[in-house]
Amino acid sequence: MEYRNLGASGLKVPVLSFGTATFGGQGPLFSAWGRSDASEARRLIDVCLDAGVNLFDTADVYSNGASEEILGAAIKGRRDKVLISTKTGLPMGDGPLDAGTSRYRLVAAVDAALRRLNTDYIDLLQLHAFDAFTPVDEVLSTLDALVRAGKLRYVGASNFSGWHLMKALGVAKRQGWPRYVAHQVYYSLVGRDYESELMPLALDQGVGALVWSPLGWGRLTGKIRRGQPLPTNSRLHETAQFGPPIDDEKLYAIVDALDAVATEAGRSVPQIAIAWLLTRPSVSSVIIGARDEAQLRDNLGAVGWSLSPDQIARLDRASAVMPAYPYYPYRIQEGFARLNPSPV
């Protein structure tokens, strides 16, 4: 397993980390993802640790806290061998204090997460969404207090826009508060919006990308093909409306390229899709998920070998998208491109 620094921090993380949204299986979204109990979770974590994967990602909103509880039970007796990343900010109820990242909510949410995880500290806390109703200074000063109290080691964000992230980084620097070292983002061969603004920001500011849904919300599993119906066991039947949209023809063109490279490399389609992400600038770790051990072991096979430059280029061409304004002139007009070379 390769390890990389998480952004500009000194924290070393594995290039593959394990997402535990499949733990618990409560509600229409998470029950479709997976239903691992504590016993199954412990086995999956055993496999991860044997492979060198020691970073486990969860969130309070995953199965209404059940994911954190099961993760806490599954790592009992080996807390010192793992890194825990969790997230908060999305609604955990219908009340006015059940969502957001106010001082009130953050303090309560961190204490609740610590209880569910059965630990006294969280290695990385990420804000699950930007809270436009709470001043950035209030958010960051609260995170600073939680770090000083020993409850948090590092802080990050998830699903922020460029200006959300940059504003927080600027305030943190001015006040001497902990800065976001990680940004958990959606990024895949069928979703490359991250590259337009957030990737250059990450490279400039030293913010490591933790990639969620590297298989494009289940579309790059190798089971979806042009001219064939959606497999009956695909979770997309129940979850497609919750995930990022993708044009069918674009998807099929990308899958065709993945198929060709997978055949050449003697690898599975998911392994190729994940391996491509590991070549991208600013990526610290790709979060893989699995409903069972076989799926997990296949995803773990994305490391220990390399795509050729030609294979990377073909995947790039098949998945390329024209960015929205104001970014497209920098991609297609010579004068703009000379002033601002693309990082990809």
Short mmCIF file of C-alpha atoms in Angstrom, two decimals:
data_model
loop_
_atom_site.label_atom_id
_atom_site.label_comp_id
_atom_site.label_asym_id
_atom_site.label_seq_id
_atom_site.Cartn_x
_atom_site.Cartn_y
_atom_site.Cartn_z
CA MET A 1 0.00 0.00 0.00
CA GLU A 2 1.26 3.47 -0.88
CA TYR A 3 0.85 6.29 1.63
CA ARG A 4 0.60 9.98 0.88
CA ASN A 5 0.49 13.11 2.99
CA LEU A 6 -3.04 14.40 3.48
CA GLY A 7 -2.71 17.71 1.67
CA ALA A 8 -0.03 19.89 3.20
CA SER A 9 -0.40 18.23 6.61
CA GLY A 10 2.02 15.74 8.12
CA LEU A 11 -0.63 13.02 8.35
CA LYS A 12 0.16 9.99 6.20
CA VAL A 13 -2.89 8.25 4.74
CA PRO A 14 -3.21 5.19 2.49
CA VAL A 15 -4.05 5.88 -1.16
CA LEU A 16 -7.09 3.67 -0.66
CA SER A 17 -9.37 4.24 2.32
CA PHE A 18 -12.55 2.42 3.27
CA GLY A 19 -15.98 4.06 3.34
CA THR A 20 -18.46 2.66 5.84
CA ALA A 21 -21.74 3.94 4.39
CA THR A 22 -22.57 0.23 3.90
CA PHE A 23 -22.56 -0.30 7.67
CA GLY A 24 -26.03 -0.34 9.23
CA GLY A 25 -28.29 -0.18 6.21
CA GLN A 26 -31.05 2.09 7.51
CA GLY A 27 -33.29 4.21 5.30
CA PRO A 28 -33.97 4.06 1.55
CA LEU A 29 -30.51 5.23 0.46
CA PHE A 30 -28.21 3.43 2.87
CA SER A 31 -30.16 0.17 2.91
CA ALA A 32 -29.57 -0.03 -0.85
CA TRP A 33 -25.84 0.51 -0.35
CA GLY A 34 -25.35 -2.29 2.17
CA ARG A 35 -26.40 -3.77 5.50
CA SER A 36 -23.16 -4.87 7.19
CA ASP A 37 -23.51 -5.58 10.90
CA ALA A 38 -20.67 -5.42 13.44
CA SER A 39 -19.48 -8.96 12.69
CA GLU A 40 -19.37 -8.39 8.93
CA ALA A 41 -17.78 -4.99 9.47
CA ARG A 42 -15.03 -6.47 11.61
CA ARG A 43 -14.19 -8.96 8.85
CA LEU A 44 -14.04 -6.21 6.20
CA ILE A 45 -11.81 -4.14 8.46
CA ASP A 46 -9.56 -7.18 8.99
CA VAL A 47 -9.14 -7.44 5.22
CA CYS A 48 -8.42 -3.71 4.94
CA LEU A 49 -5.79 -3.72 7.68
CA ASP A 50 -4.10 -6.78 6.17
CA ALA A 51 -3.84 -4.81 2.91
CA GLY A 52 -2.48 -1.70 4.63
CA VAL A 53 -5.73 0.31 4.53
CA ASN A 54 -6.02 1.99 7.93
CA LEU A 55 -8.25 5.00 7.19
CA PHE A 56 -11.98 4.46 7.68
CA ASP A 57 -14.52 7.09 6.67
CA THR A 58 -18.02 7.48 8.08
CA ALA A 59 -20.56 10.20 8.95
CA ASP A 60 -23.22 10.82 11.55
CA VAL A 61 -25.91 10.88 8.86
CA TYR A 62 -25.00 7.41 7.57
CA SER A 63 -27.90 5.22 8.71
CA ASN A 64 -28.70 7.81 11.39
CA GLY A 65 -25.56 7.11 13.38
CA ALA A 66 -25.57 3.32 12.96
CA SER A 67 -22.51 3.40 10.70
CA GLU A 68 -20.44 5.14 13.38
CA GLU A 69 -21.69 2.72 16.04
CA ILE A 70 -20.83 -0.35 13.98
CA LEU A 71 -17.42 1.06 13.04
CA GLY A 72 -16.72 1.76 16.71
CA ALA A 73 -17.64 -1.80 17.66
CA ALA A 74 -15.64 -3.29 14.78
CA ILE A 75 -12.39 -1.52 15.76
CA LYS A 76 -12.71 -2.21 19.47
CA GLY A 77 -9.33 -3.17 20.88
CA ARG A 78 -7.38 -1.74 17.95
CA ARG A 79 -8.14 1.97 17.99
CA ASP A 80 -4.42 2.75 17.84
CA LYS A 81 -4.13 0.90 14.53
CA VAL A 82 -6.72 2.92 12.61
CA LEU A 83 -7.49 6.44 11.50
CA ILE A 84 -11.12 7.53 11.80
CA SER A 85 -12.64 10.14 9.53
CA THR A 86 -16.20 11.23 10.15
CA LYS A 87 -18.44 14.02 8.94
CA THR A 88 -21.20 16.21 10.34
CA GLY A 89 -23.40 19.07 9.22
CA LEU A 90 -26.24 17.43 7.30
CA PRO A 91 -29.65 17.13 9.04
CA MET A 92 -29.98 14.47 11.71
CA GLY A 93 -33.57 15.45 12.46
CA ASP A 94 -36.30 17.97 11.69
CA GLY A 95 -35.54 20.44 14.48
CA PRO A 96 -33.82 23.82 13.96
CA LEU A 97 -30.74 22.64 15.89
CA ASP A 98 -30.44 19.28 14.11
CA ALA A 99 -28.45 20.53 11.12
CA GLY A 100 -25.63 22.87 10.22
CA THR A 101 -22.29 23.72 11.79
CA SER A 102 -23.09 26.31 14.43
CA ARG A 103 -21.08 26.20 17.66
CA TYR A 104 -24.08 24.58 19.37
CA ARG A 105 -24.42 21.89 16.73
CA LEU A 106 -20.70 21.18 16.27
CA VAL A 107 -19.97 20.67 19.96
CA ALA A 108 -23.00 18.40 20.37
CA ALA A 109 -22.33 16.51 17.14
CA VAL A 110 -18.69 15.80 17.98
CA ASP A 111 -19.58 14.55 21.46
CA ALA A 112 -22.31 12.31 19.97
CA ALA A 113 -19.91 10.95 17.36
CA LEU A 114 -17.31 10.18 20.02
CA ARG A 115 -19.91 8.20 21.98
CA ARG A 116 -21.05 6.25 18.93
CA LEU A 117 -17.50 5.53 17.83
CA ASN A 118 -16.50 4.61 21.39
CA THR A 119 -13.37 6.72 21.23
CA ASP A 120 -12.07 9.88 22.85
CA TYR A 121 -10.72 11.51 19.69
CA ILE A 122 -11.45 11.75 15.96
CA ASP A 123 -8.50 11.81 13.59
CA LEU A 124 -10.26 13.85 10.90
CA LEU A 125 -13.57 15.69 11.18
CA GLN A 126 -15.00 17.01 7.91
CA LEU A 127 -17.93 19.38 7.54
CA HIS A 128 -20.35 17.47 5.32
CA ALA A 129 -21.74 20.58 3.65
CA PHE A 130 -21.27 24.35 3.71
CA ASP A 131 -23.56 26.06 6.20
CA ALA A 132 -24.55 29.45 4.77
CA PHE A 133 -26.42 30.39 7.95
CA THR A 134 -23.41 30.25 10.29
CA PRO A 135 -20.51 32.74 10.13
CA VAL A 136 -17.24 31.14 9.05
CA ASP A 137 -15.49 32.62 12.10
CA GLU A 138 -17.92 30.84 14.41
CA VAL A 139 -17.34 27.51 12.65
CA LEU A 140 -13.56 27.76 12.65
CA SER A 141 -13.21 29.06 16.20
CA THR A 142 -15.33 26.14 17.39
CA LEU A 143 -13.18 23.66 15.49
CA ASP A 144 -10.11 25.31 17.02
CA ALA A 145 -11.55 24.78 20.51
CA LEU A 146 -12.34 21.14 19.74
CA VAL A 147 -8.79 20.55 18.47
CA ARG A 148 -7.34 22.21 21.56
CA ALA A 149 -9.58 20.02 23.73
CA GLY A 150 -8.03 16.94 22.13
CA LYS A 151 -11.28 15.76 20.57
CA LEU A 152 -10.13 16.36 16.98
CA ARG A 153 -6.70 15.92 15.36
CA TYR A 154 -7.37 17.40 11.90
CA VAL A 155 -10.27 19.17 10.21
CA GLY A 156 -11.55 19.23 6.65
CA ALA A 157 -14.56 19.90 4.48
CA SER A 158 -16.73 18.02 2.04
CA ASN A 159 -18.75 19.16 -0.95
CA PHE A 160 -17.67 22.80 -0.66
CA SER A 161 -17.50 25.16 -3.63
CA GLY A 162 -14.23 26.94 -4.39
CA TRP A 163 -15.22 30.17 -2.69
CA HIS A 164 -16.58 28.33 0.36
CA LEU A 165 -13.27 26.55 0.81
CA MET A 166 -11.04 29.52 0.02
CA LYS A 167 -12.92 31.83 2.40
CA ALA A 168 -12.48 29.34 5.24
CA LEU A 169 -8.78 28.89 4.47
CA GLY A 170 -8.27 32.65 4.46
CA VAL A 171 -10.02 33.17 7.79
CA ALA A 172 -8.12 30.26 9.37
CA LYS A 173 -4.80 31.70 8.26
CA ARG A 174 -5.65 35.20 9.50
CA GLN A 175 -6.79 33.98 12.92
CA GLY A 176 -4.25 31.19 13.39
CA TRP A 177 -6.97 28.52 13.57
CA PRO A 178 -6.65 24.97 12.20
CA ARG A 179 -6.99 24.95 8.41
CA TYR A 180 -8.85 22.42 6.33
CA VAL A 181 -6.28 19.86 5.21
CA ALA A 182 -8.76 17.67 3.33
CA HIS A 183 -11.67 18.12 0.99
CA GLN A 184 -13.88 15.08 0.46
CA VAL A 185 -15.14 15.38 -3.10
CA TYR A 186 -17.02 13.56 -5.82
CA TYR A 187 -14.56 12.71 -8.59
CA SER A 188 -14.62 9.92 -11.18
CA LEU A 189 -14.23 9.21 -14.86
CA VAL A 190 -17.92 10.11 -15.26
CA GLY A 191 -17.69 13.16 -13.00
CA ARG A 192 -14.69 15.42 -13.61
CA ASP A 193 -16.14 18.77 -12.47
CA TYR A 194 -13.67 18.72 -9.57
CA GLU A 195 -10.87 19.55 -12.01
CA SER A 196 -12.12 22.98 -13.08
CA GLU A 197 -11.83 24.95 -9.84
CA LEU A 198 -11.37 22.73 -6.82
CA MET A 199 -8.29 20.87 -8.06
CA PRO A 200 -6.25 24.03 -8.82
CA LEU A 201 -7.31 25.42 -5.45
CA ALA A 202 -6.25 22.20 -3.72
CA LEU A 203 -2.84 22.25 -5.38
CA ASP A 204 -2.28 25.91 -4.56
CA GLN A 205 -3.45 25.68 -0.95
CA GLY A 206 -2.30 22.18 -0.02
CA VAL A 207 -5.72 20.60 0.49
CA GLY A 208 -5.77 16.86 -0.11
CA ALA A 209 -8.68 15.32 -2.00
CA LEU A 210 -10.44 12.37 -0.42
CA VAL A 211 -12.48 11.00 -3.32
CA TRP A 212 -15.97 9.67 -2.73
CA SER A 213 -17.89 7.51 -5.22
CA PRO A 214 -14.89 6.74 -7.46
CA LEU A 215 -17.09 4.37 -9.50
CA GLY A 216 -19.54 7.13 -10.44
CA TRP A 217 -22.37 6.18 -8.10
CA GLY A 218 -22.16 2.54 -9.12
CA ARG A 219 -22.02 3.16 -12.88
CA LEU A 220 -18.42 1.96 -13.36
CA THR A 221 -18.74 -1.47 -11.80
CA GLY A 222 -18.40 -3.22 -15.16
CA LYS A 223 -22.03 -4.34 -15.08
CA ILE A 224 -23.51 -1.52 -17.18
CA ARG A 225 -23.16 -1.89 -20.95
CA ARG A 226 -24.58 -0.21 -24.04
CA GLY A 227 -27.73 -1.94 -25.30
CA GLN A 228 -28.20 -3.99 -22.13
CA PRO A 229 -30.78 -3.44 -19.39
CA LEU A 230 -29.67 -2.33 -15.95
CA PRO A 231 -28.79 -5.47 -13.96
CA THR A 232 -31.51 -6.48 -11.54
CA ASN A 233 -29.08 -6.40 -8.61
CA SER A 234 -27.82 -2.87 -9.34
CA ARG A 235 -28.46 -0.39 -6.54
CA LEU A 236 -29.06 2.26 -9.20
CA HIS A 237 -32.67 1.07 -9.38
CA GLU A 238 -33.20 2.60 -5.94
CA THR A 239 -30.46 5.23 -5.64
CA ALA A 240 -29.94 6.83 -9.07
CA GLN A 241 -32.07 9.85 -8.13
CA PHE A 242 -29.76 10.64 -5.20
CA GLY A 243 -26.52 10.67 -7.18
CA PRO A 244 -24.75 12.82 -9.76
CA PRO A 245 -26.37 12.68 -13.22
CA ILE A 246 -24.55 11.41 -16.30
CA ASP A 247 -25.53 11.29 -19.97
CA ASP A 248 -26.00 7.68 -21.08
CA GLU A 249 -23.96 7.99 -24.29
CA LYS A 250 -21.09 9.61 -22.41
CA LEU A 251 -21.22 6.79 -19.88
CA TYR A 252 -21.13 4.12 -22.58
CA ALA A 253 -18.14 5.76 -24.30
CA ILE A 254 -16.24 5.77 -21.00
CA VAL A 255 -17.20 2.16 -20.27
CA ASP A 256 -15.97 1.16 -23.75
CA ALA A 257 -12.59 2.74 -22.99
CA LEU A 258 -12.49 1.10 -19.56
CA ASP A 259 -13.29 -2.30 -21.09
CA ALA A 260 -10.46 -1.98 -23.58
CA VAL A 261 -7.90 -0.95 -20.97
CA ALA A 262 -9.10 -3.60 -18.51
CA THR A 263 -8.64 -6.31 -21.13
CA GLU A 264 -5.12 -5.09 -21.94
CA ALA A 265 -4.11 -4.83 -18.28
CA GLY A 266 -5.79 -8.03 -17.14
CA ARG A 267 -7.70 -6.07 -14.54
CA SER A 268 -11.35 -5.45 -13.65
CA VAL A 269 -13.21 -2.32 -14.77
CA PRO A 270 -13.45 -0.96 -11.18
CA GLN A 271 -9.71 -1.45 -10.70
CA ILE A 272 -8.98 0.60 -13.83
CA ALA A 273 -11.38 3.38 -12.79
CA ILE A 274 -9.79 3.63 -9.33
CA ALA A 275 -6.23 3.37 -10.67
CA TRP A 276 -6.91 6.30 -13.03
CA LEU A 277 -7.96 8.45 -10.06
CA LEU A 278 -4.71 7.64 -8.26
CA THR A 279 -2.80 9.31 -11.09
CA ARG A 280 -4.65 12.61 -10.70
CA PRO A 281 -3.11 15.70 -9.09
CA SER A 282 -4.14 16.59 -5.50
CA VAL A 283 -5.67 13.16 -4.74
CA SER A 284 -4.52 11.92 -1.33
CA SER A 285 -6.83 8.93 -1.00
CA VAL A 286 -9.68 7.25 -2.88
CA ILE A 287 -12.50 6.01 -0.67
CA ILE A 288 -13.64 2.54 -1.70
CA GLY A 289 -16.76 0.82 -0.41
CA ALA A 290 -17.92 -2.76 -0.48
CA ARG A 291 -21.00 -4.73 0.40
CA ASP A 292 -18.99 -7.95 0.78
CA GLU A 293 -15.46 -9.28 0.98
CA ALA A 294 -15.23 -10.23 -2.70
CA GLN A 295 -16.09 -6.69 -3.79
CA LEU A 296 -13.61 -5.26 -1.30
CA ARG A 297 -10.77 -7.51 -2.47
CA ASP A 298 -11.42 -6.55 -6.08
CA ASN A 299 -11.25 -2.84 -5.24
CA LEU A 300 -8.04 -3.37 -3.28
CA GLY A 301 -6.54 -4.76 -6.49
CA ALA A 302 -6.41 -1.21 -7.88
CA VAL A 303 -2.97 -0.70 -6.28
CA GLY A 304 0.42 -2.33 -6.73
CA TRP A 305 0.63 -1.77 -10.49
CA SER A 306 0.38 1.18 -12.90
CA LEU A 307 -1.54 2.25 -15.96
CA SER A 308 0.63 3.12 -18.95
CA PRO A 309 0.76 6.73 -20.19
CA ASP A 310 -1.12 5.65 -23.33
CA GLN A 311 -3.88 3.99 -21.28
CA ILE A 312 -4.23 7.08 -19.10
CA ALA A 313 -4.44 9.28 -22.19
CA ARG A 314 -7.20 7.14 -23.72
CA LEU A 315 -9.23 7.25 -20.53
CA ASP A 316 -8.69 11.01 -20.38
CA ARG A 317 -9.99 11.47 -23.91
CA ALA A 318 -13.04 9.29 -23.41
CA SER A 319 -14.06 11.08 -20.22
CA ALA A 320 -13.05 14.66 -21.06
CA VAL A 321 -15.68 17.38 -20.61
CA MET A 322 -15.69 21.03 -21.50
CA PRO A 323 -15.77 23.04 -18.26
CA ALA A 324 -18.34 25.76 -17.70
CA TYR A 325 -17.60 29.48 -17.89
CA PRO A 326 -15.29 31.08 -16.82
CA TYR A 327 -13.08 28.02 -17.18
CA TYR A 328 -13.64 26.94 -20.76
CA PRO A 329 -11.62 29.81 -22.35
CA TYR A 330 -8.58 28.64 -20.40
CA ARG A 331 -9.01 25.21 -21.96
CA ILE A 332 -9.60 26.14 -25.60
CA GLN A 333 -8.16 29.62 -26.24
CA GLU A 334 -4.41 29.88 -26.64
CA GLY A 335 -3.94 33.23 -24.88
CA PHE A 336 -5.86 32.11 -21.79
CA ALA A 337 -4.13 28.72 -21.71
CA ARG A 338 -0.66 30.32 -21.86
CA LEU A 339 -1.47 32.39 -18.78
CA ASN A 340 -3.09 29.54 -16.81
CA PRO A 341 -1.88 26.04 -17.68
CA SER A 342 -4.24 23.26 -16.63
CA PRO A 343 -3.04 20.94 -13.83
CA VAL A 344 -4.47 17.91 -15.69
#
